[in-house]
Coordinates of C-alpha atoms in Angstrom, one line a residue:
M1 CA 151.5 90.3 90.6
G2 CA 154.6 91.4 88.7
K3 CA 154.5 95.0 90.0
D4 CA 155.3 96.2 93.5
Q5 CA 152.1 97.3 95.3
S6 CA 153.6 100.7 96.1
D7 CA 153.6 101.6 92.3
Y8 CA 149.8 101.9 92.5
K9 CA 148.0 105.2 93.3
E10 CA 144.4 105.8 94.1
V11 CA 143.0 108.5 91.8
T12 CA 139.5 109.8 91.7
Y13 CA 138.1 111.4 88.5
E14 CA 134.9 113.3 88.5
G15 CA 132.7 115.0 85.9
Y16 CA 129.3 115.2 84.3
G17 CA 128.0 112.4 82.2
P18 CA 125.1 112.5 79.8
H19 CA 121.9 114.3 80.9
G20 CA 123.8 116.2 83.6
V21 CA 124.3 113.2 85.9
A22 CA 127.3 113.7 88.2
I23 CA 129.8 110.8 88.1
F24 CA 132.7 109.9 90.4
V25 CA 135.2 107.3 89.2
D26 CA 137.5 105.8 91.8
T27 CA 140.6 104.1 90.3
L28 CA 143.7 102.3 91.4
T29 CA 146.4 102.7 88.8
D30 CA 150.1 102.3 88.1
N31 CA 149.9 104.6 85.1
T32 CA 147.8 107.8 85.7
T33 CA 148.4 108.9 82.1
R34 CA 146.8 105.8 80.7
T35 CA 144.0 105.9 83.2
V36 CA 143.0 109.5 82.7
G37 CA 143.1 108.9 78.9
D38 CA 140.8 105.9 79.3
V39 CA 138.3 107.7 81.6
R40 CA 138.4 110.9 79.5
S41 CA 137.6 108.9 76.3
V42 CA 134.5 107.4 77.8
F43 CA 133.3 110.8 79.1
N44 CA 133.9 112.2 75.6
K45 CA 132.2 109.3 73.8
F46 CA 129.0 109.9 75.9
N47 CA 129.1 113.7 75.6
G48 CA 130.2 114.2 79.1
N49 CA 132.8 116.5 80.7
L50 CA 135.6 115.4 82.9
G51 CA 136.0 118.0 85.6
T52 CA 138.9 118.9 87.9
Q53 CA 139.5 117.0 91.1
G54 CA 137.2 118.3 93.8
S55 CA 134.8 120.0 91.4
L56 CA 131.9 117.7 92.3
S57 CA 132.8 116.8 95.9
F58 CA 130.0 119.0 97.2
L59 CA 127.4 116.7 95.5
F60 CA 128.5 113.6 97.4
D61 CA 129.3 112.7 101.0
H62 CA 132.3 110.5 101.4
K63 CA 131.7 107.9 104.2
C64 CA 132.9 104.7 105.6
V65 CA 130.3 102.0 105.9
F66 CA 130.3 99.0 108.3
T67 CA 127.8 96.2 108.3
F68 CA 127.8 93.7 111.2
K69 CA 125.6 91.0 112.7
K70 CA 123.0 92.2 115.2
T71 CA 123.2 90.5 118.6
D72 CA 120.2 90.0 120.9
S73 CA 121.6 92.2 123.6
L74 CA 122.5 95.1 121.4
D75 CA 121.3 98.5 122.4
M76 CA 121.8 100.7 119.3
D77 CA 121.3 104.0 121.2
E78 CA 124.1 103.0 123.6
M79 CA 126.3 101.8 120.7
I80 CA 125.8 105.0 118.7
L81 CA 126.7 107.0 121.8
D82 CA 129.9 105.0 122.1
L83 CA 130.8 105.5 118.4
I84 CA 129.8 109.2 118.1
D85 CA 133.4 110.2 119.1
Y86 CA 134.6 108.3 116.0
G87 CA 132.4 110.3 113.7
V88 CA 129.6 107.7 113.3
E89 CA 126.3 109.2 112.4
D90 CA 123.3 108.6 114.7
E91 CA 121.2 107.2 111.7
Y92 CA 121.7 103.5 110.9
D93 CA 120.1 100.9 108.7
E94 CA 118.7 97.7 110.1
D95 CA 118.1 94.6 107.9
E96 CA 115.8 92.2 109.7
E97 CA 116.1 89.6 107.0
E98 CA 119.9 89.5 107.2
N99 CA 119.8 90.2 111.0
S100 CA 122.4 93.0 110.4
I101 CA 123.1 96.7 111.2
T102 CA 124.8 99.2 108.9
I103 CA 126.4 102.3 110.3
Y104 CA 128.0 105.3 108.5
G105 CA 130.9 107.3 109.6
D106 CA 133.8 109.7 108.9
P107 CA 136.3 108.0 106.5
S108 CA 139.2 109.2 108.6
S109 CA 137.9 107.1 111.5
F110 CA 137.7 103.8 109.5
G111 CA 140.4 102.1 111.5
A112 CA 139.2 103.3 114.9
I113 CA 135.6 102.2 114.1
Q114 CA 136.7 98.8 112.9
K115 CA 138.9 98.3 116.0
H116 CA 136.0 99.3 118.3
L117 CA 133.6 96.9 116.6
E118 CA 136.1 94.0 116.7
E119 CA 137.1 94.6 120.3
N120 CA 133.5 94.6 121.4
G121 CA 132.9 91.2 119.7
F122 CA 130.9 92.3 116.7
E123 CA 131.0 90.1 113.6
V124 CA 131.8 92.6 110.8
T125 CA 130.4 91.4 107.5
G126 CA 131.2 94.4 105.4
A127 CA 133.5 97.4 105.6
E128 CA 134.0 99.9 102.8
F129 CA 134.2 103.5 101.7
T130 CA 131.4 105.0 99.6
R131 CA 130.1 108.2 98.2
I132 CA 126.5 109.0 98.9
P133 CA 124.8 111.6 96.7
N134 CA 123.3 114.6 98.5
D135 CA 120.7 115.2 95.7
L136 CA 119.4 112.6 93.3
K137 CA 118.8 113.4 89.7
D138 CA 115.6 112.1 87.9
V139 CA 116.3 110.5 84.6
T140 CA 114.0 108.9 82.0
P141 CA 114.3 105.2 81.2
E142 CA 116.1 106.1 77.9
E143 CA 118.5 108.4 79.7
R144 CA 119.2 105.7 82.3
E145 CA 120.0 103.3 79.6
T146 CA 122.7 105.7 78.1
I147 CA 124.2 106.4 81.6
D148 CA 124.2 102.7 82.4
K149 CA 126.1 102.0 79.2
M150 CA 128.7 104.7 80.1
I151 CA 129.1 103.2 83.6
E152 CA 129.6 99.8 82.1
K153 CA 132.3 101.1 79.7
L154 CA 134.1 102.7 82.7
E155 CA 133.9 99.6 84.7
D156 CA 135.4 97.6 81.8
F157 CA 138.8 99.2 82.6
D158 CA 141.0 97.2 85.0
D159 CA 142.0 100.3 86.9
V160 CA 138.5 101.4 87.7
Q161 CA 137.4 100.3 91.2
T162 CA 134.0 101.9 91.6
V163 CA 131.7 104.3 89.8
Y164 CA 129.3 106.5 91.7
T165 CA 126.5 108.7 90.3
N166 CA 123.8 110.9 91.6
M167 CA 121.2 109.2 89.3
K168 CA 118.0 108.4 91.2
P169 CA 117.7 104.6 91.5
E170 CA 114.9 102.9 89.6
G171 CA 111.6 102.6 91.5
I172 CA 112.3 105.4 94.0
E173 CA 109.5 107.9 94.3
E174 CA 109.7 111.3 96.1

């Protein structure tokens, strides 16, 4: 890398895409003017509206997510009680096929949760931040195709790290 890492800033853009779908775009950029121009051009091209920062935050929960290998002696109730002080939720996902557990917590506790898992001998296989929509929006297959094209255009930019939407995933029924 030719540039110093400290020249990069994390910037989140949010707005409504086509068909009223809420879209969050997480970026890492050394030129916010270029990045906002790129993101705005895609929103405009797809008849969307780029909003002000924080305008859609009520539609998504910002969380940290950890996935780790399940051990035979693991008592999840006891583990959740240990981690509740770190802002970990009492709901978790278990993947029998992968023999793994996924927990969700407060993003500000990321380091503390990771340290606790490592100090207690858990093999962490994934650790990230995510945005989980509070309410999913139904879209038709044609609308989905348009929104997917918009997401693809956004993801084509080097500065774009992740794109989140509140579009209901395919095949999910109420």
